[in-house]
């Protein structure tokens, strides 16, 4: 009888090893981490799961707490990992209804090269390229669609569906990006988006953009999964390039287990009836504002199919923080961009940033804080304002500068319009602790494309690129801007997310090659490349101080300078030729008698003329 029982037990034991008894988040962890008290969320198959009694026998690893939830499918285990713990497979034993289940939870050795080979952070010395993996290049036709995903579509004729682009496609074009002078890639999110199509006014929309997470711990298999992601990062690092990952803490796709089958309803911000965010960031910091408006901003949902995550729930906070650390270590990324930053719980945001920086001292994080005011932008990052709550975020996506650049190029010169807008915006840098940490841009995946916005005017285009690569901050180029991709967000934002020509088989032209580009496109590409190449060696443009002069009749002069180098940038937005005299800007030009135009190579003397609608970027010399 006893023998019989043992055999049965063995089979049950073996069976429990075979069929996954629970899914674990995080899927695994690492030895020697600063974050060594890990909270594992275990998700079982049925509501009896939580009746199980867990235990752990592994040298240096202790189970110090067990938590239960309203939903019996879940347990949370608090695990303490001593610095002495060795890599291996931690066996989590769960005794439930007389059966012992073993769940393997691997402990990996830490990745080598923290701060030198990965987690290096991104600075104003970098040049960031933002791309959408689905729309850049299809490097692997075998992953275009999967019948076991909720959305099986892949059709390049449909703007709102997946187009088949993937991470291998990106890896294949690192040469191109490096030639352009790019040092850092920021891709829209690569996490799994196993969501069905959503009905939108302009048609059925897929999660091709990546912002509808259904599982943080998986890279979407349409992009090539974990293997392709790691390969891309490895290839980028081999070239000295860096990778920024795009995070979303604010919301999830409504097929995510955190919503469909949550441990308890308070993992999500719940409302009696659907309540959307008011999308008004002022309500978050307004000293005269109401709590009602602020709550709606922070806890209201972004859109109906994206449930709003409650980061005040400590389990949710741990889950998100651990994911951020886990992904940095697992994939070896260099920095983070955080989506919808102004919609999240503020205390949580400071916690997650602190945890990342404790683990990776050189890592950088910039948040998306879409706002037209400098106060709104500075509020969400380290600032010089005397406020009851202080954000610790290193930098923001600098929308006020972006809008001011557009106004400088498109508006007529006036008291507070045209290039005076740019001057006035930059004058408000007083609010930022370090404006060099802001990511600056001409356009992105949510904006009308820059070349269209400036009326496909090549002079204005060059002025914009000139500003992008000489103003303070981390410059970010949106994919295709270098080859004059154009369009407005009409009828949908997919119009500004078209496929990169040449990234997909059957494309009539390959714009990755100079031979595939038109003369005008090569002119644009070469302009970006020349300036980016100069910037790569220019300490003044990378990290120097800024001095700007009050614009006069459409003429705007500013300097970037340090002890080694002085760069004089002159923007003529008027329709008249302007005479520039170095002596008019003596505070910065004293001692310099000439200079060299960075783009044309022409040598200028103490006096020179600048044609209408041109920019000159001059390295001064004695
Ligand atoms: Ca593909
Ligand atoms: Ca929120």
Coordinates of C-alpha atoms and ligand atoms in Angstrom, one line a residue:
X1 CA 0.0 0.0 0.0
X2 CA 2.8 2.4 1.0
X3 CA 4.7 1.5 -2.2
X4 CA 1.5 2.2 -4.2
X5 CA 1.2 5.6 -2.5
X6 CA 4.8 6.4 -3.3
X7 CA 4.4 5.6 -7.0
X8 CA 1.2 7.8 -7.2
X9 CA 3.0 10.6 -5.3
X10 CA 5.9 10.3 -7.7
X11 CA 3.6 10.6 -10.7
X12 CA 1.7 13.5 -9.2
X13 CA 5.0 15.2 -8.4
X14 CA 6.3 14.6 -11.9
X15 CA 3.1 15.8 -13.3
X16 CA 3.3 19.0 -11.3
X17 CA 6.8 19.6 -12.7
X18 CA 5.4 19.1 -16.3
X19 CA 2.3 21.2 -16.2
X20 CA 3.0 24.6 -15.0
X21 CA 1.4 24.8 -11.6
X22 CA 1.7 28.6 -11.4
X23 CA 3.0 31.5 -13.5
X24 CA 5.5 33.6 -11.6
X25 CA 6.1 37.4 -11.8
X26 CA 9.0 38.1 -11.9
X27 CA 9.8 34.9 -13.9
X28 CA 13.2 34.8 -12.3
X29 CA 15.7 37.0 -10.4
X30 CA 19.4 37.6 -10.1
X31 CA 22.0 37.1 -7.4
X32 CA 23.8 40.1 -5.9
X33 CA 21.1 42.7 -6.5
X34 CA 20.5 45.7 -4.4
X35 CA 16.8 44.9 -4.7
X36 CA 17.1 41.6 -2.8
X37 CA 13.7 41.4 -1.2
X38 CA 11.6 40.2 -4.1
X39 CA 7.9 39.9 -4.0
X40 CA 6.8 37.1 -6.4
X41 CA 3.2 37.1 -7.6
X42 CA 2.1 33.5 -8.2
X43 CA -0.8 32.9 -10.5
X44 CA -2.4 29.5 -10.3
X45 CA -4.9 27.7 -12.4
X46 CA -7.9 27.8 -10.1
X47 CA -9.2 29.5 -7.0
X48 CA -8.0 26.7 -4.7
X49 CA -4.5 27.6 -5.5
X50 CA -4.1 30.0 -2.6
X51 CA -5.0 27.3 -0.1
X52 CA -1.5 25.8 -0.8
X53 CA 1.3 26.1 1.8
X54 CA 4.5 27.4 0.2
X55 CA 8.0 26.7 1.4
X56 CA 11.5 27.2 0.1
X57 CA 14.7 25.3 0.8
X58 CA 17.6 27.0 -1.0
X59 CA 20.8 28.3 0.6
X60 CA 20.7 32.0 1.1
X61 CA 17.0 32.3 0.1
X62 CA 14.3 32.7 2.6
X63 CA 10.5 32.9 2.4
X64 CA 9.7 35.7 4.8
X65 CA 6.0 36.4 4.0
X66 CA 3.0 35.0 2.3
X67 CA 0.0 37.1 1.1
X68 CA -3.5 36.2 0.0
X69 CA -5.9 38.0 -2.2
X70 CA -9.6 38.2 -2.8
X71 CA -9.0 36.1 -6.0
X72 CA -7.9 32.6 -4.8
X73 CA -5.8 32.1 -7.9
X74 CA -3.1 34.2 -6.4
X75 CA -0.4 34.2 -3.8
X76 CA 2.3 36.7 -3.2
X77 CA 5.6 35.5 -1.6
X78 CA 8.1 37.8 0.0
X79 CA 11.5 36.3 -0.7
X80 CA 14.8 37.5 0.9
X81 CA 17.9 36.7 -1.1
X82 CA 21.2 37.0 0.8
X83 CA 24.3 38.3 -0.9
X84 CA 25.8 34.8 -0.4
X85 CA 23.1 33.1 -2.5
X86 CA 24.5 31.4 -5.6
X87 CA 22.8 31.2 -9.0
X88 CA 20.7 28.1 -9.5
X89 CA 17.1 27.1 -9.5
X90 CA 15.1 27.9 -6.4
X91 CA 12.4 25.3 -5.8
X92 CA 9.2 26.7 -4.4
X93 CA 7.3 23.8 -2.9
X94 CA 3.6 24.2 -2.5
X95 CA 1.6 21.6 -0.6
X96 CA -2.0 21.7 -1.6
X97 CA -4.7 19.1 -0.9
X98 CA -2.1 16.5 -0.1
X99 CA -0.1 17.0 -3.2
X100 CA 3.3 18.6 -3.3
X101 CA 4.0 20.9 -6.3
X102 CA 7.4 22.1 -7.2
X103 CA 7.8 25.4 -9.0
X104 CA 11.2 26.3 -10.3
X105 CA 12.2 29.9 -9.9
X106 CA 15.7 30.5 -11.3
X107 CA 18.3 32.8 -9.8
X108 CA 20.6 34.0 -12.5
X109 CA 24.1 35.5 -12.2
X110 CA 24.1 39.3 -12.7
X111 CA 24.9 40.6 -16.2
X112 CA 28.5 41.9 -16.4
X113 CA 29.3 45.5 -17.3
X114 CA 26.8 47.4 -15.3
X115 CA 27.2 51.1 -16.1
X116 CA 29.9 50.3 -18.7
X117 CA 28.4 47.8 -21.1
X118 CA 24.7 48.3 -20.2
X119 CA 22.7 50.6 -18.0
X120 CA 25.0 53.3 -19.2
X121 CA 22.4 56.0 -19.3
X122 CA 21.7 58.5 -22.1
X123 CA 22.9 62.0 -22.0
X124 CA 23.0 65.2 -24.0
X125 CA 26.1 63.8 -25.7
X126 CA 23.8 61.3 -27.4
X127 CA 21.7 61.4 -30.5
X128 CA 18.5 59.4 -30.1
X129 CA 16.5 57.8 -32.9
X130 CA 12.8 57.1 -32.2
X131 CA 11.3 54.3 -34.3
X132 CA 8.3 52.0 -34.3
X133 CA 9.5 48.4 -34.8
X134 CA 6.3 47.4 -36.7
X135 CA 6.9 50.2 -39.2
X136 CA 10.7 50.3 -39.7
X137 CA 11.7 47.1 -41.4
X138 CA 10.5 43.5 -41.7
X139 CA 13.5 41.3 -41.1
X140 CA 11.7 38.1 -40.5
X141 CA 8.6 37.1 -42.5
X142 CA 8.0 34.1 -40.3
X143 CA 6.8 36.2 -37.4
X144 CA 4.4 38.5 -39.2
X145 CA 1.3 36.9 -37.7
X146 CA 0.3 34.2 -35.3
X147 CA -3.0 32.3 -35.2
X148 CA -2.8 32.0 -31.4
X149 CA -2.8 35.7 -30.8
X150 CA -6.1 37.6 -30.5
X151 CA -5.2 39.8 -33.5
X152 CA -3.9 37.8 -36.4
X153 CA -3.8 40.7 -38.8
X154 CA -0.8 41.8 -40.8
X155 CA -1.6 43.9 -43.8
X156 CA 0.5 46.7 -45.1
X157 CA -2.4 48.1 -47.0
X158 CA -4.2 48.8 -43.8
X159 CA -2.8 51.8 -41.8
X160 CA -4.1 50.6 -38.5
X161 CA -3.0 47.0 -38.7
X162 CA 0.3 45.3 -38.0
X163 CA 2.7 45.7 -41.0
X164 CA 5.2 43.0 -40.0
X165 CA 8.2 45.1 -39.0
X166 CA 10.3 43.5 -36.3
X167 CA 13.5 43.7 -34.2
X168 CA 15.6 41.8 -36.8
X169 CA 14.6 44.5 -39.2
X170 CA 16.0 47.1 -36.8
X171 CA 19.2 45.0 -36.2
X172 CA 19.7 44.8 -40.0
X173 CA 19.8 48.6 -40.3
X174 CA 22.2 49.5 -37.4
X175 CA 24.8 50.4 -40.1
X176 CA 22.4 52.9 -41.6
X177 CA 21.7 54.5 -38.2
X178 CA 25.3 54.6 -37.3
X179 CA 26.1 56.3 -40.6
X180 CA 23.5 58.9 -39.8
X181 CA 25.3 59.6 -36.4
X182 CA 22.7 58.0 -34.1
X183 CA 24.1 56.8 -30.8
X184 CA 20.9 55.6 -29.1
X185 CA 17.7 53.8 -30.2
X186 CA 14.4 54.4 -28.5
X187 CA 11.7 52.1 -29.8
X188 CA 8.0 52.3 -29.0
X189 CA 7.3 49.4 -26.6
X190 CA 8.2 45.9 -27.5
X191 CA 6.3 44.1 -24.8
X192 CA 3.6 41.7 -25.7
X193 CA 0.3 43.3 -26.9
X194 CA -2.0 40.3 -27.2
X195 CA -5.1 42.5 -27.8
X196 CA -7.9 42.1 -30.2
X197 CA -8.6 44.9 -32.8
X198 CA -10.3 47.9 -31.3
X199 CA -13.0 49.9 -33.1
X200 CA -11.8 53.4 -33.8
X201 CA -13.5 56.2 -35.8
X202 CA -11.0 55.7 -38.6
X203 CA -11.3 51.9 -38.7
X204 CA -10.2 48.7 -36.7
X205 CA -7.1 49.5 -34.8
X206 CA -4.4 47.0 -33.8
X207 CA -1.7 47.3 -31.1
X208 CA 1.0 47.8 -33.7
X209 CA 2.3 50.7 -31.7
X210 CA 3.0 48.6 -28.6
X211 CA 1.3 50.6 -25.9
X212 CA -1.3 48.0 -25.0
X213 CA 0.6 45.6 -22.7
X214 CA -0.8 42.2 -21.9
X215 CA 2.3 40.7 -20.4
X216 CA 5.3 42.8 -19.3
X217 CA 7.5 39.7 -19.0
X218 CA 7.3 38.8 -22.7
X219 CA 8.6 40.6 -25.8
X220 CA 5.9 40.4 -28.4
X221 CA 6.6 37.4 -30.7
X222 CA 5.6 39.5 -33.7
X223 CA 8.8 41.4 -33.1
X224 CA 10.8 38.3 -32.7
X225 CA 10.4 37.8 -28.9
X226 CA 13.1 37.8 -26.3
X227 CA 15.8 36.3 -28.6
X228 CA 15.5 39.0 -31.2
X229 CA 15.5 41.7 -28.6
X230 CA 18.6 40.5 -26.9
X231 CA 20.3 40.1 -30.3
X232 CA 19.5 43.7 -31.2
X233 CA 20.8 45.0 -27.9
X234 CA 23.9 42.9 -28.2
X235 CA 24.6 44.2 -31.7
X236 CA 23.9 47.8 -30.7
X237 CA 26.3 47.5 -27.7
X238 CA 29.0 45.9 -29.9
X239 CA 28.9 49.2 -31.9
X240 CA 28.9 51.4 -28.8
X241 CA 25.2 52.2 -29.4
X242 CA 22.6 52.3 -26.6
X243 CA 19.0 51.2 -26.2
X244 CA 16.2 53.0 -24.4
X245 CA 13.1 50.9 -23.4
X246 CA 9.7 52.5 -23.5
X247 CA 7.7 51.8 -20.3
X248 CA 4.1 52.2 -19.5
X249 CA 3.1 52.3 -15.8
X250 CA -0.1 54.2 -16.2
X251 CA -2.3 51.6 -18.0
X252 CA -2.5 48.1 -19.5
X253 CA -4.4 46.5 -22.3
X254 CA -7.8 45.2 -21.1
X255 CA -6.7 41.6 -21.9
X256 CA -4.0 41.8 -19.2
X257 CA -4.6 39.4 -16.3
X258 CA -4.2 42.5 -14.0
X259 CA -7.6 43.5 -15.3
X260 CA -9.3 40.4 -16.6
X261 CA -8.4 38.3 -13.6
X262 CA -7.0 40.6 -11.0
X263 CA -5.8 39.4 -7.6
X264 CA -8.2 42.1 -6.2
X265 CA -10.2 44.8 -7.9
X266 CA -8.0 47.6 -6.4
X267 CA -5.2 46.7 -8.7
X268 CA -7.0 48.9 -11.2
X269 CA -8.5 52.4 -10.5
X270 CA -12.2 51.6 -10.5
X271 CA -15.1 54.0 -11.2
X272 CA -18.8 53.3 -10.9
X273 CA -19.2 54.1 -14.6
X274 CA -16.5 54.5 -17.2
X275 CA -14.6 57.7 -16.4
X276 CA -11.8 58.9 -18.7
X277 CA -8.9 61.1 -17.5
X278 CA -9.4 64.8 -18.1
X279 CA -5.9 64.8 -19.6
X280 CA -5.2 68.2 -17.9
X281 CA -1.8 68.0 -16.2
X282 CA -2.4 71.4 -14.5
X283 CA -4.8 69.6 -12.1
X284 CA -1.9 67.7 -10.7
X285 CA 0.1 70.7 -9.6
X286 CA -2.5 73.5 -9.4
X287 CA -2.4 75.1 -5.9
X288 CA -5.8 76.5 -6.6
X289 CA -7.2 73.3 -8.0
X290 CA -9.7 70.8 -6.7
X291 CA -8.9 67.2 -5.5
X292 CA -11.8 66.0 -7.7
X293 CA -10.1 67.2 -10.9
X294 CA -6.8 65.9 -9.8
X295 CA -8.2 62.5 -9.1
X296 CA -9.9 62.3 -12.4
X297 CA -6.6 63.3 -14.1
X298 CA -4.6 60.6 -12.3
X299 CA -7.2 57.8 -11.9
X300 CA -9.4 58.3 -14.9
X301 CA -8.7 55.9 -17.7
X302 CA -6.7 57.0 -20.7
X303 CA -9.2 55.4 -23.1
X304 CA -11.9 52.7 -22.5
X305 CA -9.8 49.7 -23.5
X306 CA -6.8 50.7 -21.3
X307 CA -7.6 50.2 -17.6
X308 CA -5.8 52.6 -15.3
X309 CA -3.3 50.9 -13.0
X310 CA -3.4 51.7 -9.3
X311 CA 0.2 52.2 -8.4
X312 CA -0.9 53.1 -4.8
X313 CA -1.6 49.4 -4.2
X314 CA 1.8 48.2 -2.7
X315 CA 1.6 44.9 -4.6
X316 CA 1.2 46.7 -7.9
X317 CA 4.0 49.1 -7.1
X318 CA 6.3 46.2 -6.3
X319 CA 5.3 44.4 -9.4
X320 CA 6.1 47.4 -11.6
X321 CA 9.3 48.3 -9.8
X322 CA 10.6 44.8 -10.0
X323 CA 9.7 44.6 -13.7
X324 CA 11.8 47.8 -14.4
X325 CA 14.8 46.3 -12.6
X326 CA 14.3 42.9 -14.1
X327 CA 14.1 44.1 -17.6
X328 CA 17.2 46.3 -17.2
X329 CA 19.2 43.3 -16.0
X330 CA 17.6 40.7 -18.2
X331 CA 17.9 42.6 -21.5
X332 CA 20.8 44.9 -20.7
X333 CA 19.1 48.1 -21.7
X334 CA 20.7 51.5 -21.1
X335 CA 17.8 53.8 -20.1
X336 CA 14.0 54.2 -19.9
X337 CA 11.5 56.5 -21.5
X338 CA 8.2 56.5 -19.5
X339 CA 5.0 56.9 -21.3
X340 CA 2.0 59.0 -19.9
X341 CA 4.2 60.1 -17.0
X342 CA 1.8 62.8 -15.8
X343 CA -1.0 60.4 -15.3
X344 CA 0.7 58.1 -12.7
X345 CA 0.7 58.2 -8.9
X346 CA 3.5 60.7 -8.0
X347 CA 4.9 59.0 -4.9
X348 CA 5.2 55.7 -6.9
X349 CA 7.0 57.4 -9.7
X350 CA 9.7 58.7 -7.3
X351 CA 10.0 55.2 -5.8
X352 CA 10.5 53.4 -9.1
X353 CA 13.1 56.0 -10.2
X354 CA 14.9 55.7 -6.9
X355 CA 15.0 51.9 -7.1
X356 CA 16.4 52.0 -10.7
X357 CA 19.1 54.5 -9.8
X358 CA 20.0 52.6 -6.6
X359 CA 20.5 49.5 -8.7
X360 CA 22.1 51.2 -11.7
X361 CA 23.7 54.5 -10.8
X362 CA 24.3 55.6 -14.4
X363 CA 20.9 54.7 -15.7
X364 CA 18.7 57.5 -17.0
X365 CA 14.9 57.9 -17.2
X366 CA 13.0 60.6 -19.0
X367 CA 9.2 60.8 -18.9
X368 CA 6.6 61.9 -21.3
X369 CA 5.0 65.0 -19.9
X370 CA 3.0 66.4 -22.8
X371 CA 2.3 70.0 -21.9
X372 CA 2.6 73.4 -23.6
X373 CA 3.9 75.2 -20.5
X374 CA 7.4 75.2 -19.1
X375 CA 6.0 75.1 -15.5
X376 CA 4.0 71.9 -16.5
X377 CA 7.1 70.4 -18.0
X378 CA 9.5 71.3 -15.1
X379 CA 7.0 70.2 -12.5
X380 CA 7.4 66.5 -13.5
X381 CA 11.2 66.6 -13.3
X382 CA 13.9 67.8 -10.9
X383 CA 13.2 71.5 -10.6
X384 CA 14.0 74.7 -8.8
X385 CA 10.5 75.4 -7.6
X386 CA 9.5 75.5 -4.0
X387 CA 6.7 72.8 -4.1
X388 CA 5.0 70.6 -1.6
X389 CA 5.8 67.6 -3.8
X390 CA 9.1 67.3 -5.7
X391 CA 9.5 64.9 -8.6
X392 CA 12.8 63.1 -8.9
X393 CA 12.6 62.3 -12.6
X394 CA 15.9 63.1 -14.4
X395 CA 14.3 64.7 -17.4
X396 CA 11.2 65.1 -19.5
X397 CA 10.3 65.0 -23.2
X398 CA 10.5 68.7 -23.7
X399 CA 7.3 69.6 -25.5
X400 CA 7.5 73.4 -24.8
X401 CA 10.8 73.6 -26.7
X402 CA 9.4 71.5 -29.5
X403 CA 6.3 73.8 -29.9
X404 CA 8.5 76.9 -29.6
X405 CA 10.8 75.7 -32.4
X406 CA 7.8 75.2 -34.7
X407 CA 6.5 78.7 -33.8
X408 CA 10.0 80.2 -34.4
X409 CA 10.0 78.7 -37.9
X410 CA 6.4 79.2 -38.9
X411 CA 5.2 82.4 -37.2
X412 CA 6.0 85.9 -38.2
X413 CA 8.4 87.7 -35.9
X414 CA 6.6 89.7 -33.2
X415 CA 6.7 90.8 -29.6
X416 CA 5.8 87.3 -28.4
X417 CA 5.7 85.3 -31.6
X418 CA 8.1 83.8 -34.0
X419 CA 11.6 83.3 -32.8
X420 CA 10.7 85.3 -29.6
X421 CA 8.7 82.3 -28.5
X422 CA 11.9 80.2 -28.6
X423 CA 13.9 82.8 -26.8
X424 CA 11.2 83.2 -24.1
X425 CA 10.9 79.4 -23.7
X426 CA 14.6 78.9 -23.2
X427 CA 14.7 81.8 -20.8
X428 CA 12.5 79.7 -18.5
X429 CA 15.2 77.0 -18.1
X430 CA 15.5 78.7 -14.7
X431 CA 12.8 76.2 -13.6
X432 CA 14.7 73.0 -14.4
X433 CA 17.4 71.6 -12.2
X434 CA 19.2 70.4 -15.3
X435 CA 17.6 71.1 -18.7
X436 CA 20.4 69.2 -20.4
X437 CA 18.6 66.0 -19.3
X438 CA 15.5 66.9 -21.3
X439 CA 14.8 65.1 -24.5
X440 CA 14.3 67.6 -27.3
X441 CA 12.6 66.9 -30.6
X442 CA 11.0 68.3 -33.7
X443 CA 8.3 65.6 -33.9
X444 CA 7.5 62.1 -32.6
X445 CA 5.0 59.3 -33.2
X446 CA 2.1 61.4 -31.7
X447 CA 2.8 64.6 -33.7
X448 CA 2.4 65.9 -37.2
X449 CA 5.6 65.2 -39.1
X450 CA 8.1 68.1 -38.9
X451 CA 8.7 68.4 -42.7
X452 CA 5.0 68.8 -43.3
X453 CA 4.6 71.2 -40.4
X454 CA 7.2 73.5 -42.0
X455 CA 5.4 73.3 -45.3
X456 CA 8.0 71.1 -46.9
X457 CA 10.3 74.0 -46.9
X458 CA 13.9 72.8 -47.1
X459 CA 15.3 76.0 -45.6
X460 CA 13.0 75.7 -42.5
X461 CA 13.8 72.0 -42.4
X462 CA 17.5 72.7 -42.1
X463 CA 16.9 75.4 -39.5
X464 CA 14.9 72.9 -37.5
X465 CA 17.6 70.3 -37.7
X466 CA 20.1 72.9 -36.8
X467 CA 18.2 73.9 -33.7
X468 CA 17.6 70.3 -32.7
X469 CA 21.3 69.5 -32.8
X470 CA 22.6 72.7 -31.2
X471 CA 20.1 73.6 -28.5
X472 CA 20.6 72.2 -25.0
X473 CA 19.2 68.7 -24.2
X474 CA 19.2 65.2 -25.6
X475 CA 18.3 65.5 -29.3
X476 CA 15.8 62.9 -30.6
X477 CA 15.0 62.4 -34.3
X478 CA 11.9 60.6 -35.3
X479 CA 12.4 57.9 -37.9
X480 CA 12.1 59.1 -41.5
X481 CA 12.6 62.8 -40.7
X482 CA 16.1 62.4 -42.1
X483 CA 14.6 61.3 -45.5
X484 CA 11.8 63.9 -45.4
X485 CA 8.9 61.6 -44.5
X486 CA 5.9 63.7 -44.2
X487 CA 2.2 63.8 -43.2
X488 CA -0.3 65.0 -40.7
X489 CA -2.3 63.0 -38.2
X490 CA -5.2 62.9 -40.6
X491 CA -7.4 60.8 -40.6
X492 CA -5.4 59.1 -37.9
X493 CA -2.0 59.2 -36.2
X494 CA -1.0 56.1 -38.3
X495 CA -0.4 58.7 -41.1
X496 CA 2.7 59.8 -39.3
X497 CA 3.7 56.2 -38.7
X498 CA 4.1 55.0 -42.2
X499 CA 6.6 52.3 -43.2
X500 CA 10.2 53.3 -43.8
X501 CA 10.6 52.9 -47.6
X502 CA 12.9 50.1 -48.3
X503 CA 12.3 48.3 -45.0
X504 CA 9.8 45.9 -46.5
X505 CA 10.2 43.5 -49.4
X506 CA 8.6 44.8 -52.6
X507 CA 9.2 48.5 -51.7
X508 CA 9.7 50.5 -54.9
X509 CA 12.7 52.3 -53.4
X510 CA 15.2 51.6 -50.7
X511 CA 15.8 54.8 -48.8
X512 CA 18.3 53.2 -46.5
X513 CA 20.7 53.6 -49.4
X514 CA 21.8 56.9 -50.9
X515 CA 21.1 55.4 -54.4
X516 CA 17.5 54.8 -53.4
X517 CA 17.0 58.4 -52.1
X518 CA 16.1 61.4 -54.3
X519 CA 18.6 64.3 -54.5
X520 CA 16.5 66.3 -52.0
X521 CA 16.3 63.3 -49.6
X522 CA 20.1 62.9 -49.8
X523 CA 20.5 66.6 -49.1
X524 CA 18.4 66.2 -45.9
X525 CA 20.1 63.0 -44.9
X526 CA 23.6 64.5 -45.4
X527 CA 22.6 67.7 -43.5
X528 CA 21.6 65.6 -40.4
X529 CA 24.7 63.4 -40.8
X530 CA 27.1 66.3 -41.1
X531 CA 25.7 68.1 -38.1
X532 CA 25.4 64.9 -36.0
X533 CA 29.0 64.1 -36.9
X534 CA 30.2 67.5 -35.8
X535 CA 28.1 67.3 -32.6
X536 CA 29.7 63.9 -31.7
X537 CA 33.0 65.7 -31.3
X538 CA 31.8 69.0 -29.9
X539 CA 31.9 69.2 -26.2
X540 CA 30.2 72.7 -26.3
X541 CA 27.2 71.3 -28.1
X542 CA 27.0 68.1 -26.0
X543 CA 27.4 69.6 -22.5
X544 CA 28.3 73.2 -22.9
X545 CA 26.4 76.2 -21.4
X546 CA 24.0 78.3 -23.4
X547 CA 23.9 82.0 -23.8
X548 CA 21.2 83.6 -25.9
X549 CA 20.6 87.1 -27.1
X550 CA 17.3 88.8 -27.4
X551 CA 16.1 88.3 -31.0
X552 CA 16.0 91.3 -33.2
X553 CA 13.8 91.6 -36.3
X554 CA 13.7 87.8 -36.7
X555 CA 17.4 87.3 -36.1
X556 CA 18.2 85.0 -33.2
X557 CA 21.8 84.4 -31.9
X558 CA 22.8 82.0 -29.2
X559 CA 26.0 80.3 -28.1
X560 CA 26.9 76.9 -26.8
X561 CA 30.2 77.1 -25.1
X562 CA 32.7 75.6 -22.6
X563 CA 36.3 76.1 -21.7
X564 CA 37.4 74.4 -24.9
X565 CA 35.0 75.5 -27.6
X566 CA 32.5 78.2 -28.5
X567 CA 29.8 77.6 -31.1
X568 CA 27.8 80.5 -32.4
X569 CA 24.4 79.7 -33.8
X570 CA 22.6 82.2 -35.9
X571 CA 19.0 81.8 -37.1
X572 CA 17.6 84.2 -39.6
X573 CA 13.9 83.7 -39.7
X574 CA 13.3 87.0 -41.5
X575 CA 13.0 87.4 -45.3
X576 CA 15.9 89.8 -45.4
X577 CA 19.6 89.2 -45.6
X578 CA 21.3 90.0 -42.2
X579 CA 24.7 91.3 -41.4
X580 CA 26.3 89.5 -38.4
X581 CA 29.1 91.2 -36.5
X582 CA 30.9 89.2 -33.9
X583 CA 31.5 92.4 -31.9
X584 CA 27.7 92.7 -31.3
X585 CA 28.0 89.6 -29.1
X586 CA 31.1 90.5 -27.3
X587 CA 30.3 88.7 -24.1
X588 CA 30.9 85.4 -25.9
X589 CA 32.9 86.5 -29.0
X590 CA 35.6 88.5 -27.3
X591 CA 39.0 87.2 -28.3
X592 CA 37.6 85.4 -31.3
X593 CA 38.4 86.9 -34.7
X594 CA 36.9 84.3 -37.1
X595 CA 35.1 81.1 -37.4
X596 CA 34.2 78.1 -39.5
X597 CA 30.8 77.2 -40.7
X598 CA 30.2 73.7 -39.4
X599 CA 28.0 72.7 -42.4
X600 CA 29.6 74.4 -45.4
X601 CA 33.2 74.6 -44.1
X602 CA 33.3 78.2 -45.1
X603 CA 35.5 80.5 -43.1
X604 CA 33.8 83.7 -41.8
X605 CA 35.5 86.8 -40.5
X606 CA 34.4 89.2 -37.8
X607 CA 31.6 90.3 -40.1
X608 CA 29.5 88.1 -42.4
X609 CA 26.1 88.0 -44.0
X610 CA 23.4 85.4 -43.6
X611 CA 20.7 84.9 -46.2
X612 CA 17.0 84.9 -45.3
X613 CA 15.6 81.7 -43.7
X614 CA 19.1 80.2 -43.1
X615 CA 20.9 79.0 -40.1
X616 CA 24.6 79.2 -39.6
X617 CA 26.5 77.2 -37.0
X618 CA 29.9 78.6 -36.5
X619 CA 32.8 77.2 -34.5
X620 CA 34.7 80.3 -33.4
X621 CA 38.5 80.5 -33.5
X622 CA 41.0 83.0 -32.3
Ligands
LIG1 CA1 8.2 40.2 -39.4
LIG2 CA1 -3.4 56.9 -14.0

